[in-house]
Amino acid sequence: MADVAKAAGVSLATVDRVLNRRKGVKTRTVERVLKTALDLGYMSEAEHARLAKPRPPNVAFLLPMGTNPYLRLLGEKVRAVADTRSREAAPLRCFFIESFDAAALAAAIRHHARWADGIAFMAIDHPLVREAAEEVSAGGTRLVTIVSDLPHPSREAYIGLDNQAAGRTAAHLLGRFCRPSQGSVALVAGSRNYRAHAEREMGFLGLIEEAHPGLRVIGMREGHDDRNENYRHTLSLLEQNPDMAGIYNVGGSSDGIARALRERNKAGQIVFIGHGLTPDTRRLLIEGTMDAVINSDPDAIISEALAQFSLTPEELSGQRAGHRPFKMDLILRENLPPAQAAPKAHSRRSQDQSL
């Protein structure tokens, strides 16, 4: 390697980066190092041909840490995909970071941009995050938002539901399921800092006001996708509103809401709609505590994100940045898909730590 570095006129570190297909080396430098290595007999023609091919992108997924079962499932699925990739494939990793913390997300974006060619992340709509996104994008790291968007020129695409339509769908179902269509309805969310939750709330409120005037909407409670917070919020809502007719969980951790409904003997009496098909919401649908789950397929999110990062510069130039149409699945007890085995837990302990 030292001979290759000397003959190519580069540092030993650059040779190492080229041979291990790490980011940060100009195309012309890669070509020069590989040709030198071939001429010196350091590698075979076959090895040269393999390394001369376009390097697949290193990809990082950044997800909020916490008890949200859907996000945990999404993370485990990313890791399951990573475990099936060949040794020749570029690294694919998933990291959980502090939830609802814009500074932590911004720091993680900057940190992983050092090695990742592409970062897929659930965005927090905050100036710190927008600034970090603009900075790493200018440095060549490609960004895709998933589940919750950050409309900004620095990101290539958003992959996830039309969240305003999801909120309107929840309102339509809740209004039609409530008989008579009167009483109080409550919303529980993770945080309005996630544009997805704010847009779902907006869509829900718009349709309830338009189509179900007999339902009185109680101001949204933020439970931070924590089952214990959701449990306490639901107990408070039930105590303060004896006429409670429905609950829409805009975020995750629906099991906390269900626990409160069961304790107050309201399970099956109050219409309950939420997001994300996971083992807990599946169980709640079967037992009748939940009426409907609005779902976006986590496998499809991962596949779409990886497909986006695999686009060439020529293909990107012909693509209009924005929201890729994404299918919304409406799951009821009677159309539950077959249960899938949970992905195996990943052994990389460092990927479970906050950054």
mmCIF file of C-alpha atoms in Angstrom:
data_model
loop_
_atom_site.group_PDB
_atom_site.id
_atom_site.type_symbol
_atom_site.label_atom_id
_atom_site.label_comp_id
_atom_site.label_asym_id
_atom_site.label_seq_id
_atom_site.Cartn_x
_atom_site.Cartn_y
_atom_site.Cartn_z
ATOM 1 C CA MET A 1 0.000 0.000 0.000
ATOM 2 C CA ALA A 2 2.896 2.343 0.725
ATOM 3 C CA ASP A 3 4.293 1.654 -2.769
ATOM 4 C CA VAL A 4 0.887 2.359 -4.309
ATOM 5 C CA ALA A 5 0.570 5.603 -2.364
ATOM 6 C CA LYS A 6 4.040 6.782 -3.432
ATOM 7 C CA ALA A 7 3.550 5.900 -7.113
ATOM 8 C CA ALA A 8 0.072 7.473 -7.227
ATOM 9 C CA GLY A 9 1.186 10.606 -5.398
ATOM 10 C CA VAL A 10 -1.355 10.282 -2.591
ATOM 11 C CA SER A 11 -1.299 9.540 1.118
ATOM 12 C CA LEU A 12 -1.444 6.055 2.589
ATOM 13 C CA ALA A 13 -4.781 7.017 4.158
ATOM 14 C CA THR A 14 -6.186 7.811 0.709
ATOM 15 C CA VAL A 15 -5.133 4.403 -0.613
ATOM 16 C CA ASP A 16 -6.830 2.799 2.361
ATOM 17 C CA ARG A 17 -10.026 4.759 1.687
ATOM 18 C CA VAL A 18 -10.030 3.765 -1.980
ATOM 19 C CA LEU A 19 -9.398 0.064 -1.353
ATOM 20 C CA ASN A 20 -12.071 -0.038 1.376
ATOM 21 C CA ARG A 21 -14.495 2.009 -0.748
ATOM 22 C CA ARG A 22 -14.996 4.760 1.804
ATOM 23 C CA LYS A 23 -16.531 8.113 0.920
ATOM 24 C CA GLY A 24 -14.632 11.358 0.488
ATOM 25 C CA VAL A 25 -12.243 10.515 -2.394
ATOM 26 C CA LYS A 26 -12.595 12.217 -5.770
ATOM 27 C CA THR A 27 -13.403 10.004 -8.744
ATOM 28 C CA ARG A 28 -10.190 10.914 -10.570
ATOM 29 C CA THR A 29 -8.136 10.055 -7.488
ATOM 30 C CA VAL A 30 -9.892 6.689 -7.155
ATOM 31 C CA GLU A 31 -9.136 5.910 -10.799
ATOM 32 C CA ARG A 32 -5.465 6.871 -10.389
ATOM 33 C CA VAL A 33 -4.981 4.794 -7.246
ATOM 34 C CA LEU A 34 -6.668 1.728 -8.768
ATOM 35 C CA LYS A 35 -4.645 1.960 -11.993
ATOM 36 C CA THR A 36 -1.426 2.299 -9.995
ATOM 37 C CA ALA A 37 -2.347 -0.696 -7.826
ATOM 38 C CA LEU A 38 -3.056 -2.744 -10.953
ATOM 39 C CA ASP A 39 0.181 -1.691 -12.674
ATOM 40 C CA LEU A 40 2.220 -2.581 -9.581
ATOM 41 C CA GLY A 41 0.603 -5.994 -9.340
ATOM 42 C CA TYR A 42 -1.050 -5.166 -6.036
ATOM 43 C CA MET A 43 -4.420 -6.369 -7.359
ATOM 44 C CA SER A 44 -5.762 -8.598 -10.098
ATOM 45 C CA GLU A 45 -7.738 -7.524 -13.138
ATOM 46 C CA ALA A 46 -10.897 -8.928 -11.535
ATOM 47 C CA GLU A 47 -10.287 -7.019 -8.304
ATOM 48 C CA HIS A 48 -9.614 -3.846 -10.265
ATOM 49 C CA ALA A 49 -12.837 -4.279 -12.215
ATOM 50 C CA ARG A 50 -14.819 -4.757 -9.004
ATOM 51 C CA LEU A 51 -13.380 -1.710 -7.260
ATOM 52 C CA ALA A 52 -13.701 0.451 -10.368
ATOM 53 C CA LYS A 53 -17.475 0.061 -10.399
ATOM 54 C CA PRO A 54 -19.507 2.916 -8.866
ATOM 55 C CA ARG A 55 -19.399 2.557 -5.109
ATOM 56 C CA PRO A 56 -22.816 1.795 -3.559
ATOM 57 C CA PRO A 57 -23.830 4.477 -1.065
ATOM 58 C CA ASN A 58 -23.268 4.139 2.667
ATOM 59 C CA VAL A 59 -26.675 4.735 4.277
ATOM 60 C CA ALA A 60 -27.695 5.691 7.819
ATOM 61 C CA PHE A 61 -31.221 5.639 9.215
ATOM 62 C CA LEU A 62 -31.848 7.967 12.182
ATOM 63 C CA LEU A 63 -34.951 7.235 14.267
ATOM 64 C CA PRO A 64 -36.286 8.586 17.571
ATOM 65 C CA MET A 65 -35.496 6.593 20.679
ATOM 66 C CA GLY A 66 -38.382 5.644 22.959
ATOM 67 C CA THR A 67 -41.250 3.233 23.449
ATOM 68 C CA ASN A 68 -42.997 3.817 20.098
ATOM 69 C CA PRO A 69 -43.447 0.208 18.860
ATOM 70 C CA TYR A 70 -43.743 1.216 15.192
ATOM 71 C CA LEU A 71 -40.441 3.083 15.175
ATOM 72 C CA ARG A 72 -38.730 0.236 17.019
ATOM 73 C CA LEU A 73 -40.110 -2.177 14.419
ATOM 74 C CA LEU A 74 -38.883 0.079 11.606
ATOM 75 C CA GLY A 75 -35.416 0.156 13.161
ATOM 76 C CA GLU A 76 -35.267 -3.612 13.584
ATOM 77 C CA LYS A 77 -36.313 -4.075 9.976
ATOM 78 C CA VAL A 78 -33.509 -1.775 8.806
ATOM 79 C CA ARG A 79 -31.048 -3.858 10.796
ATOM 80 C CA ALA A 80 -32.489 -7.083 9.397
ATOM 81 C CA VAL A 81 -31.910 -5.749 5.872
ATOM 82 C CA ALA A 82 -28.364 -4.753 6.857
ATOM 83 C CA ASP A 83 -27.668 -8.272 8.148
ATOM 84 C CA THR A 84 -28.655 -9.827 4.817
ATOM 85 C CA ARG A 85 -26.392 -7.611 2.729
ATOM 86 C CA SER A 86 -23.216 -9.125 1.328
ATOM 87 C CA ARG A 87 -19.776 -8.151 2.542
ATOM 88 C CA GLU A 88 -19.287 -6.289 -0.726
ATOM 89 C CA ALA A 89 -22.314 -4.074 -0.158
ATOM 90 C CA ALA A 90 -21.930 -0.621 1.350
ATOM 91 C CA PRO A 91 -22.752 -0.252 5.061
ATOM 92 C CA LEU A 92 -26.374 0.194 6.080
ATOM 93 C CA ARG A 93 -26.894 1.128 9.723
ATOM 94 C CA CYS A 94 -29.682 2.327 11.985
ATOM 95 C CA PHE A 95 -29.248 4.587 15.000
ATOM 96 C CA PHE A 96 -31.766 5.635 17.630
ATOM 97 C CA ILE A 97 -31.318 9.171 18.934
ATOM 98 C CA GLU A 98 -32.974 11.210 21.674
ATOM 99 C CA SER A 99 -36.657 11.738 20.825
ATOM 100 C CA PHE A 100 -38.169 15.189 20.305
ATOM 101 C CA ASP A 101 -34.716 16.789 20.649
ATOM 102 C CA ALA A 102 -33.844 19.002 17.673
ATOM 103 C CA ALA A 103 -30.290 19.607 18.884
ATOM 104 C CA ALA A 104 -29.662 15.853 19.219
ATOM 105 C CA LEU A 105 -31.022 15.190 15.723
ATOM 106 C CA ALA A 106 -28.946 18.006 14.212
ATOM 107 C CA ALA A 107 -25.805 16.664 15.924
ATOM 108 C CA ALA A 108 -26.530 13.128 14.694
ATOM 109 C CA ILE A 109 -27.005 14.334 11.108
ATOM 110 C CA ARG A 110 -23.625 16.092 11.201
ATOM 111 C CA HIS A 111 -21.930 13.135 12.918
ATOM 112 C CA HIS A 112 -23.104 10.480 10.464
ATOM 113 C CA ALA A 113 -22.510 12.663 7.410
ATOM 114 C CA ARG A 114 -18.806 11.953 8.000
ATOM 115 C CA TRP A 115 -19.223 8.383 6.729
ATOM 116 C CA ALA A 116 -22.699 8.142 5.182
ATOM 117 C CA ASP A 117 -23.423 9.095 1.585
ATOM 118 C CA GLY A 118 -27.132 9.149 2.392
ATOM 119 C CA ILE A 119 -29.107 9.743 5.586
ATOM 120 C CA ALA A 120 -32.780 8.834 5.988
ATOM 121 C CA PHE A 121 -34.291 10.432 9.069
ATOM 122 C CA MET A 122 -37.584 11.196 10.761
ATOM 123 C CA ALA A 123 -37.437 14.963 10.745
ATOM 124 C CA ILE A 124 -38.131 17.496 13.462
ATOM 125 C CA ASP A 125 -39.263 20.780 11.926
ATOM 126 C CA HIS A 126 -36.814 23.088 13.709
ATOM 127 C CA PRO A 127 -34.188 25.677 12.646
ATOM 128 C CA LEU A 128 -31.360 23.596 14.144
ATOM 129 C CA VAL A 129 -32.321 20.610 12.010
ATOM 130 C CA ARG A 130 -32.798 22.697 8.861
ATOM 131 C CA GLU A 131 -29.353 24.267 9.375
ATOM 132 C CA ALA A 132 -27.678 20.877 9.833
ATOM 133 C CA ALA A 133 -29.476 19.495 6.779
ATOM 134 C CA GLU A 134 -28.339 22.419 4.647
ATOM 135 C CA GLU A 135 -24.754 22.089 5.888
ATOM 136 C CA VAL A 136 -24.324 18.357 5.223
ATOM 137 C CA SER A 137 -26.206 18.553 1.924
ATOM 138 C CA ALA A 138 -23.772 21.218 0.737
ATOM 139 C CA GLY A 139 -20.993 18.797 1.686
ATOM 140 C CA GLY A 140 -22.421 16.096 -0.587
ATOM 141 C CA THR A 141 -24.476 13.949 1.794
ATOM 142 C CA ARG A 142 -27.875 13.092 0.384
ATOM 143 C CA LEU A 143 -30.910 13.431 2.657
ATOM 144 C CA VAL A 144 -34.316 11.742 2.622
ATOM 145 C CA THR A 145 -37.008 12.326 5.227
ATOM 146 C CA ILE A 146 -39.203 9.413 6.305
ATOM 147 C CA VAL A 147 -42.511 9.291 8.243
ATOM 148 C CA SER A 148 -42.342 13.024 9.048
ATOM 149 C CA ASP A 149 -41.137 15.612 6.540
ATOM 150 C CA LEU A 150 -38.881 18.662 6.579
ATOM 151 C CA PRO A 151 -39.783 20.664 3.462
ATOM 152 C CA HIS A 152 -36.410 22.140 2.542
ATOM 153 C CA PRO A 153 -34.342 22.280 -0.658
ATOM 154 C CA SER A 154 -31.588 20.251 1.020
ATOM 155 C CA ARG A 155 -33.640 17.046 1.136
ATOM 156 C CA GLU A 156 -34.212 15.013 -2.012
ATOM 157 C CA ALA A 157 -37.522 13.411 -1.133
ATOM 158 C CA TYR A 158 -40.012 12.644 1.601
ATOM 159 C CA ILE A 159 -41.096 9.014 1.919
ATOM 160 C CA GLY A 160 -44.228 8.521 3.965
ATOM 161 C CA LEU A 161 -47.948 9.117 4.162
ATOM 162 C CA ASP A 162 -49.807 12.228 3.138
ATOM 163 C CA ASN A 163 -50.352 12.999 6.802
ATOM 164 C CA GLN A 164 -53.101 15.546 6.323
ATOM 165 C CA ALA A 165 -55.042 12.923 4.355
ATOM 166 C CA ALA A 166 -54.319 10.421 7.156
ATOM 167 C CA GLY A 167 -55.862 12.799 9.694
ATOM 168 C CA ARG A 168 -58.940 13.331 7.524
ATOM 169 C CA THR A 169 -59.261 9.559 7.116
ATOM 170 C CA ALA A 170 -59.167 9.104 10.893
ATOM 171 C CA ALA A 171 -61.832 11.798 11.319
ATOM 172 C CA HIS A 172 -64.042 10.191 8.677
ATOM 173 C CA LEU A 173 -63.835 6.776 10.351
ATOM 174 C CA LEU A 174 -64.341 8.114 13.848
ATOM 175 C CA GLY A 175 -67.313 10.224 12.792
ATOM 176 C CA ARG A 176 -68.970 7.310 10.994
ATOM 177 C CA PHE A 177 -68.259 4.827 13.818
ATOM 178 C CA CYS A 178 -69.667 7.089 16.549
ATOM 179 C CA ARG A 179 -73.381 6.427 16.905
ATOM 180 C CA PRO A 180 -74.973 8.776 17.687
ATOM 181 C CA SER A 181 -72.456 11.213 16.220
ATOM 182 C CA GLN A 182 -72.295 13.330 19.345
ATOM 183 C CA GLY A 183 -69.973 13.822 22.295
ATOM 184 C CA SER A 184 -66.332 14.676 22.893
ATOM 185 C CA VAL A 185 -63.412 13.371 20.875
ATOM 186 C CA ALA A 186 -59.774 13.652 21.922
ATOM 187 C CA LEU A 187 -56.438 13.661 20.126
ATOM 188 C CA VAL A 188 -53.225 12.336 21.620
ATOM 189 C CA ALA A 189 -49.959 13.000 19.775
ATOM 190 C CA GLY A 190 -46.242 12.624 20.210
ATOM 191 C CA SER A 191 -45.369 16.249 19.572
ATOM 192 C CA ARG A 192 -46.291 18.992 17.136
ATOM 193 C CA ASN A 193 -42.545 19.348 16.530
ATOM 194 C CA TYR A 194 -43.074 16.444 14.151
ATOM 195 C CA ARG A 195 -44.766 17.892 11.096
ATOM 196 C CA ALA A 196 -46.499 14.537 10.582
ATOM 197 C CA HIS A 197 -48.382 14.922 13.858
ATOM 198 C CA ALA A 198 -49.276 18.556 13.229
ATOM 199 C CA GLU A 199 -50.555 17.729 9.731
ATOM 200 C CA ARG A 200 -52.621 14.794 11.005
ATOM 201 C CA GLU A 201 -54.183 17.062 13.605
ATOM 202 C CA MET A 202 -54.938 19.681 10.937
ATOM 203 C CA GLY A 203 -56.586 17.142 8.659
ATOM 204 C CA PHE A 204 -58.602 15.627 11.514
ATOM 205 C CA LEU A 205 -59.906 18.963 12.771
ATOM 206 C CA GLY A 206 -60.824 20.104 9.270
ATOM 207 C CA LEU A 207 -63.007 17.108 8.484
ATOM 208 C CA ILE A 208 -64.633 16.894 11.922
ATOM 209 C CA GLU A 209 -65.714 20.525 11.652
ATOM 210 C CA GLU A 210 -66.875 20.034 8.080
ATOM 211 C CA ALA A 211 -68.726 16.726 8.346
ATOM 212 C CA HIS A 212 -69.394 15.965 12.027
ATOM 213 C CA PRO A 213 -70.517 19.130 13.838
ATOM 214 C CA GLY A 214 -72.026 17.103 16.682
ATOM 215 C CA LEU A 215 -68.573 16.018 17.847
ATOM 216 C CA ARG A 216 -66.676 18.372 20.151
ATOM 217 C CA VAL A 217 -62.903 18.182 19.764
ATOM 218 C CA ILE A 218 -60.814 18.499 22.915
ATOM 219 C CA GLY A 219 -57.418 20.163 22.537
ATOM 220 C CA MET A 220 -54.637 17.775 21.582
ATOM 221 C CA ARG A 221 -52.520 16.266 24.371
ATOM 222 C CA GLU A 222 -48.830 15.580 23.715
ATOM 223 C CA GLY A 223 -47.766 12.231 25.127
ATOM 224 C CA HIS A 224 -44.324 12.085 23.448
ATOM 225 C CA ASP A 225 -45.078 8.589 22.143
ATOM 226 C CA ASP A 226 -44.633 7.302 25.691
ATOM 227 C CA ARG A 227 -47.108 4.661 26.831
ATOM 228 C CA ASN A 228 -47.143 5.918 30.430
ATOM 229 C CA GLU A 229 -47.778 9.524 29.417
ATOM 230 C CA ASN A 230 -50.512 8.390 27.038
ATOM 231 C CA TYR A 231 -52.052 6.358 29.857
ATOM 232 C CA ARG A 232 -52.140 9.337 32.213
ATOM 233 C CA HIS A 233 -53.515 11.669 29.541
ATOM 234 C CA THR A 234 -56.306 9.221 28.739
ATOM 235 C CA LEU A 235 -57.296 8.817 32.392
ATOM 236 C CA SER A 236 -57.490 12.596 32.714
ATOM 237 C CA LEU A 237 -59.534 12.937 29.525
ATOM 238 C CA LEU A 238 -62.029 10.309 30.652
ATOM 239 C CA GLU A 239 -62.446 11.921 34.067
ATOM 240 C CA GLN A 240 -62.936 15.413 32.645
ATOM 241 C CA ASN A 241 -65.220 14.384 29.759
ATOM 242 C CA PRO A 242 -67.938 11.877 30.705
ATOM 243 C CA ASP A 243 -69.364 12.152 27.176
ATOM 244 C CA MET A 244 -66.136 10.929 25.538
ATOM 245 C CA ALA A 245 -67.046 9.251 22.253
ATOM 246 C CA GLY A 246 -63.734 8.757 20.489
ATOM 247 C CA ILE A 247 -59.939 9.006 20.692
ATOM 248 C CA TYR A 248 -57.514 9.462 17.816
ATOM 249 C CA ASN A 249 -53.904 8.618 18.634
ATOM 250 C CA VAL A 250 -51.954 10.763 16.186
ATOM 251 C CA GLY A 251 -48.622 9.210 17.219
ATOM 252 C CA GLY A 252 -47.540 5.891 18.694
ATOM 253 C CA SER A 253 -47.685 3.804 21.895
ATOM 254 C CA SER A 254 -51.408 3.104 21.662
ATOM 255 C CA ASP A 255 -51.108 0.464 24.379
ATOM 256 C CA GLY A 256 -51.005 3.210 27.032
ATOM 257 C CA ILE A 257 -54.360 4.583 25.857
ATOM 258 C CA ALA A 258 -55.830 1.084 25.725
ATOM 259 C CA ARG A 259 -54.721 0.392 29.275
ATOM 260 C CA ALA A 260 -56.652 3.423 30.548
ATOM 261 C CA LEU A 261 -59.735 2.466 28.531
ATOM 262 C CA ARG A 262 -59.717 -1.031 30.008
ATOM 263 C CA GLU A 263 -59.261 0.225 33.553
ATOM 264 C CA ARG A 264 -62.266 2.527 33.172
ATOM 265 C CA ASN A 265 -64.363 -0.175 31.452
ATOM 266 C CA LYS A 266 -64.509 1.921 28.276
ATOM 267 C CA ALA A 267 -62.755 -0.507 25.932
ATOM 268 C CA GLY A 268 -65.024 -1.199 22.970
ATOM 269 C CA GLN A 269 -67.366 1.639 23.947
ATOM 270 C CA ILE A 270 -65.165 4.552 22.876
ATOM 271 C CA VAL A 271 -64.088 4.608 19.234
ATOM 272 C CA PHE A 272 -60.299 4.327 19.175
ATOM 273 C CA ILE A 273 -58.216 4.911 16.036
ATOM 274 C CA GLY A 274 -54.423 5.013 15.824
ATOM 275 C CA HIS A 275 -51.352 4.553 13.646
ATOM 276 C CA GLY A 276 -48.868 1.772 12.958
ATOM 277 C CA LEU A 277 -49.595 -1.953 12.735
ATOM 278 C CA THR A 278 -47.387 -3.565 15.384
ATOM 279 C CA PRO A 279 -47.881 -6.536 17.723
ATOM 280 C CA ASP A 280 -49.574 -4.303 20.329
ATOM 281 C CA THR A 281 -52.038 -2.612 17.954
ATOM 282 C CA ARG A 282 -52.717 -5.966 16.296
ATOM 283 C CA ARG A 283 -53.700 -7.393 19.688
ATOM 284 C CA LEU A 284 -55.864 -4.331 20.433
ATOM 285 C CA LEU A 285 -57.708 -4.728 17.124
ATOM 286 C CA ILE A 286 -58.375 -8.409 17.769
ATOM 287 C CA GLU A 287 -59.750 -7.819 21.260
ATOM 288 C CA GLY A 288 -61.900 -4.903 20.050
ATOM 289 C CA THR A 289 -60.229 -2.095 22.025
ATOM 290 C CA MET A 290 -59.078 -0.414 18.800
ATOM 291 C CA ASP A 291 -61.369 0.067 15.830
ATOM 292 C CA ALA A 292 -58.897 0.917 13.070
ATOM 293 C CA VAL A 293 -55.167 1.353 12.460
ATOM 294 C CA ILE A 294 -53.754 3.586 9.732
ATOM 295 C CA ASN A 295 -50.520 2.003 8.598
ATOM 296 C CA SER A 296 -47.573 2.682 6.312
ATOM 297 C CA ASP A 297 -45.604 -0.448 5.455
ATOM 298 C CA PRO A 298 -42.154 -0.188 7.120
ATOM 299 C CA ASP A 299 -40.622 -2.555 4.548
ATOM 300 C CA ALA A 300 -41.822 -0.249 1.776
ATOM 301 C CA ILE A 301 -40.371 2.815 3.540
ATOM 302 C CA ILE A 302 -36.952 1.145 3.762
ATOM 303 C CA SER A 303 -37.118 -0.070 0.168
ATOM 304 C CA GLU A 304 -38.133 3.356 -1.172
ATOM 305 C CA ALA A 305 -35.385 5.113 0.794
ATOM 306 C CA LEU A 306 -32.691 2.730 -0.452
ATOM 307 C CA ALA A 307 -34.017 3.056 -4.003
ATOM 308 C CA GLN A 308 -33.793 6.850 -3.718
ATOM 309 C CA PHE A 309 -30.170 6.704 -2.617
ATOM 310 C CA SER A 310 -29.312 4.325 -5.468
ATOM 311 C CA LEU A 311 -30.324 6.881 -8.107
ATOM 312 C CA THR A 312 -27.491 8.189 -10.257
ATOM 313 C CA PRO A 313 -26.852 11.935 -10.670
ATOM 314 C CA GLU A 314 -28.443 11.720 -14.110
ATOM 315 C CA GLU A 315 -31.564 10.068 -12.711
ATOM 316 C CA LEU A 316 -31.707 12.603 -9.884
ATOM 317 C CA SER A 317 -31.595 15.514 -12.300
ATOM 318 C CA GLY A 318 -34.763 14.223 -13.929
ATOM 319 C CA GLN A 319 -36.574 13.718 -10.642
ATOM 320 C CA ARG A 320 -38.708 16.414 -9.054
ATOM 321 C CA ALA A 321 -37.946 16.697 -5.353
ATOM 322 C CA GLY A 322 -40.902 16.228 -3.089
ATOM 323 C CA HIS A 323 -43.301 13.632 -1.768
ATOM 324 C CA ARG A 324 -43.308 10.202 -3.369
ATOM 325 C CA PRO A 325 -46.884 8.855 -3.449
ATOM 326 C CA PHE A 326 -47.114 6.328 -0.651
ATOM 327 C CA LYS A 327 -49.885 3.831 -0.019
ATOM 328 C CA MET A 328 -51.966 4.223 3.121
ATOM 329 C CA ASP A 329 -53.144 0.911 4.575
ATOM 330 C CA LEU A 330 -56.356 0.922 6.587
ATOM 331 C CA ILE A 331 -56.368 -2.072 8.933
ATOM 332 C CA LEU A 332 -59.485 -3.341 10.706
ATOM 333 C CA ARG A 333 -59.966 -6.475 12.762
ATOM 334 C CA GLU A 334 -61.585 -8.258 9.830
ATOM 335 C CA ASN A 335 -58.792 -7.595 7.318
ATOM 336 C CA LEU A 336 -55.709 -8.121 9.496
ATOM 337 C CA PRO A 337 -52.806 -9.403 7.393
ATOM 338 C CA PRO A 338 -50.993 -12.516 8.628
ATOM 339 C CA ALA A 339 -48.650 -11.835 11.526
ATOM 340 C CA GLN A 340 -44.963 -11.720 10.626
ATOM 341 C CA ALA A 341 -42.110 -12.917 12.786
ATOM 342 C CA ALA A 342 -40.340 -10.030 14.491
ATOM 343 C CA PRO A 343 -36.867 -9.244 13.112
ATOM 344 C CA LYS A 344 -34.036 -10.559 15.241
ATOM 345 C CA ALA A 345 -32.423 -8.048 17.583
ATOM 346 C CA HIS A 346 -29.167 -6.638 16.241
ATOM 347 C CA SER A 347 -25.917 -7.282 18.043
ATOM 348 C CA ARG A 348 -24.352 -3.875 17.491
ATOM 349 C CA ARG A 349 -24.862 -2.332 20.888
ATOM 350 C CA SER A 350 -23.514 1.042 19.765
ATOM 351 C CA GLN A 351 -26.394 1.457 17.368
ATOM 352 C CA ASP A 352 -28.873 1.515 20.263
ATOM 353 C CA GLN A 353 -27.180 4.429 21.935
ATOM 354 C CA SER A 354 -28.199 8.063 21.576
ATOM 355 C CA LEU A 355 -25.857 10.295 19.622
#
